[in-house]
PDB file of C-alpha atoms in Angstrom:
ATOM      1  CA  MET A  46       0.011  -0.016   0.003  1.00 79.00           C
ATOM      2  CA  SER A  47       1.349   3.448  -0.799  1.00 89.00           C
ATOM      3  CA  LEU A  48       1.291   6.387   1.566  1.00 90.00           C
ATOM      4  CA  LEU A  49      -0.316   9.732   0.882  1.00 90.00           C
ATOM      5  CA  GLN A  50       0.299  12.626   3.248  1.00 92.00           C
ATOM      6  CA  LEU A  51      -2.210  15.364   3.594  1.00 90.00           C
ATOM      7  CA  ASN A  52      -1.449  18.634   5.381  1.00 92.00           C
ATOM      8  CA  LEU A  53      -4.445  19.993   7.245  1.00 91.00           C
ATOM      9  CA  PRO A  54      -4.736  23.281   9.083  1.00 93.00           C
ATOM     10  CA  ASP A  55      -4.004  23.149  12.798  1.00 91.00           C
ATOM     11  CA  GLY A  56      -7.138  22.336  14.766  1.00 89.00           C
ATOM     12  CA  PHE A  57      -8.982  20.862  11.750  1.00 89.00           C
ATOM     13  CA  ALA A  58      -9.806  17.542  13.463  1.00 85.00           C
ATOM     14  CA  GLN A  59     -11.109  19.449  16.507  1.00 88.00           C
ATOM     15  CA  ALA A  60     -13.178  21.713  14.283  1.00 93.00           C
ATOM     16  CA  VAL A  61     -15.013  18.728  12.806  1.00 93.00           C
ATOM     17  CA  HIS A  62     -15.218  17.035  16.227  1.00 95.00           C
ATOM     18  CA  LEU A  63     -13.192  13.977  15.225  1.00 92.00           C
ATOM     19  CA  THR A  64     -10.177  12.275  16.618  1.00 92.00           C
ATOM     20  CA  GLN A  65      -7.206  11.988  14.263  1.00 90.00           C
ATOM     21  CA  ALA A  66      -8.048   8.268  13.591  1.00 92.00           C
ATOM     22  CA  GLU A  67     -11.714   9.108  12.962  1.00 94.00           C
ATOM     23  CA  LEU A  68     -10.735  11.941  10.607  1.00 93.00           C
ATOM     24  CA  GLU A  69      -8.408   9.653   8.642  1.00 93.00           C
ATOM     25  CA  GLY A  70     -11.238   7.102   8.257  1.00 95.00           C
ATOM     26  CA  GLN A  71     -13.723   9.789   7.186  1.00 96.00           C
ATOM     27  CA  ILE A  72     -11.351  11.239   4.592  1.00 96.00           C
ATOM     28  CA  ARG A  73     -10.718   7.742   3.150  1.00 97.00           C
ATOM     29  CA  LEU A  74     -14.467   7.023   3.079  1.00 98.00           C
ATOM     30  CA  MET A  75     -15.385  10.352   1.471  1.00 98.00           C
ATOM     31  CA  ALA A  76     -12.609   9.912  -1.117  1.00 98.00           C
ATOM     32  CA  ALA A  77     -13.798   6.405  -1.870  1.00 98.00           C
ATOM     33  CA  LEU A  78     -17.414   7.460  -2.216  1.00 98.00           C
ATOM     34  CA  LYS A  79     -16.655  10.377  -4.481  1.00 98.00           C
ATOM     35  CA  MET A  80     -14.235   8.472  -6.679  1.00 98.00           C
ATOM     36  CA  PHE A  81     -16.771   5.647  -6.999  1.00 97.00           C
ATOM     37  CA  GLU A  82     -19.544   8.165  -7.858  1.00 96.00           C
ATOM     38  CA  LEU A  83     -17.310   9.688 -10.563  1.00 95.00           C
ATOM     39  CA  GLY A  84     -16.547   6.277 -12.042  1.00 93.00           C
ATOM     40  CA  LYS A  85     -12.863   6.495 -11.088  1.00 96.00           C
ATOM     41  CA  LEU A  86     -12.971   3.434  -8.817  1.00 97.00           C
ATOM     42  CA  SER A  87     -14.873   0.141  -8.909  1.00 96.00           C
ATOM     43  CA  SER A  88     -16.999  -0.681  -5.893  1.00 96.00           C
ATOM     44  CA  GLY A  89     -14.422  -3.252  -4.795  1.00 97.00           C
ATOM     45  CA  LYS A  90     -11.534  -0.800  -4.960  1.00 98.00           C
ATOM     46  CA  ALA A  91     -13.592   1.907  -3.291  1.00 98.00           C
ATOM     47  CA  ALA A  92     -14.538  -0.471  -0.491  1.00 98.00           C
ATOM     48  CA  GLU A  93     -10.873  -1.392  -0.089  1.00 97.00           C
ATOM     49  CA  LEU A  94      -9.909   2.288   0.138  1.00 97.00           C
ATOM     50  CA  ALA A  95     -12.643   2.907   2.696  1.00 98.00           C
ATOM     51  CA  GLY A  96     -11.555  -0.165   4.718  1.00 97.00           C
ATOM     52  CA  VAL A  97     -14.983  -1.895   4.571  1.00 98.00           C
ATOM     53  CA  SER A  98     -16.569  -4.840   2.738  1.00 98.00           C
ATOM     54  CA  ARG A  99     -18.394  -4.276  -0.558  1.00 97.00           C
ATOM     55  CA  VAL A 100     -21.719  -4.865   1.190  1.00 97.00           C
ATOM     56  CA  GLU A 101     -20.843  -2.238   3.839  1.00 98.00           C
ATOM     57  CA  PHE A 102     -19.690   0.091   1.086  1.00 98.00           C
ATOM     58  CA  PHE A 103     -23.044  -0.249  -0.759  1.00 98.00           C
ATOM     59  CA  GLU A 104     -24.814   0.499   2.557  1.00 98.00           C
ATOM     60  CA  LEU A 105     -22.654   3.579   2.983  1.00 98.00           C
ATOM     61  CA  CYS A 106     -23.469   4.647  -0.573  1.00 98.00           C
ATOM     62  CA  GLY A 107     -27.145   4.636   0.485  1.00 97.00           C
ATOM     63  CA  ARG A 108     -26.453   6.559   3.610  1.00 98.00           C
ATOM     64  CA  TYR A 109     -24.530   9.262   1.729  1.00 98.00           C
ATOM     65  CA  GLN A 110     -26.890   9.211  -1.284  1.00 97.00           C
ATOM     66  CA  VAL A 111     -24.275   7.951  -3.787  1.00 97.00           C
ATOM     67  CA  PRO A 112     -25.990   5.993  -6.556  1.00 94.00           C
ATOM     68  CA  ILE A 113     -24.728   2.452  -6.920  1.00 94.00           C
ATOM     69  CA  VAL A 114     -25.822   2.331 -10.552  1.00 87.00           C
ATOM     70  CA  SER A 115     -25.564   5.322 -12.810  1.00 80.00           C
ATOM     71  CA  TYR A 116     -26.896   5.433 -16.316  1.00 78.00           C
ATOM     72  CA  ASP A 117     -26.237   8.092 -18.908  1.00 81.00           C
ATOM     73  CA  GLU A 118     -29.318   9.239 -20.860  1.00 84.00           C
ATOM     74  CA  GLY A 119     -28.875   6.718 -23.673  1.00 88.00           C
ATOM     75  CA  GLU A 120     -28.362   3.808 -21.329  1.00 86.00           C
ATOM     76  CA  LEU A 121     -31.372   4.765 -19.273  1.00 85.00           C
ATOM     77  CA  GLN A 122     -33.583   5.120 -22.363  1.00 88.00           C
ATOM     78  CA  ALA A 123     -32.428   1.699 -23.642  1.00 89.00           C
ATOM     79  CA  GLU A 124     -33.181   0.124 -20.275  1.00 86.00           C
ATOM     80  CA  VAL A 125     -36.683   1.711 -20.153  1.00 88.00           C
ATOM     81  CA  GLU A 126     -37.407   0.482 -23.703  1.00 89.00           C
ATOM     82  CA  PHE A 127     -36.169  -3.001 -22.857  1.00 90.00           C
ATOM     83  CA  LEU A 128     -38.296  -3.178 -19.691  1.00 89.00           C
ATOM     84  CA  ALA A 129     -41.342  -1.837 -21.565  1.00 90.00           C
ATOM     85  CA  GLN A 130     -41.226  -4.928 -23.786  1.00 89.00           C
ATOM     86  CA  TRP A 131     -41.933  -7.127 -20.782  1.00 82.00           C
ATOM     87  CA  ARG A 132     -44.956  -5.192 -19.557  1.00 74.00           C
ATOM     88  CA  PRO A 133     -48.230  -7.067 -19.866  1.00 68.00           C
TER      89      PRO A 133
END
């Protein structure tokens, strides 16, 4: 695993009411969620970065309103048309 150092202003952890360890975990989680949302990481890699299982990561996606599946307009339209074929 590689190491990334991040310089934060003095008192930052106190300002957000977190211990240093909690802050590290939150930064890793937020980075994982955002990179997953942007399509930069798979769910497995994002879960690994966040230090949780994939199931836990998907639960966290729900908690932080990060969509697990994202369609562009064309993909969504194709999915709607496909599903419409199966309607009675």
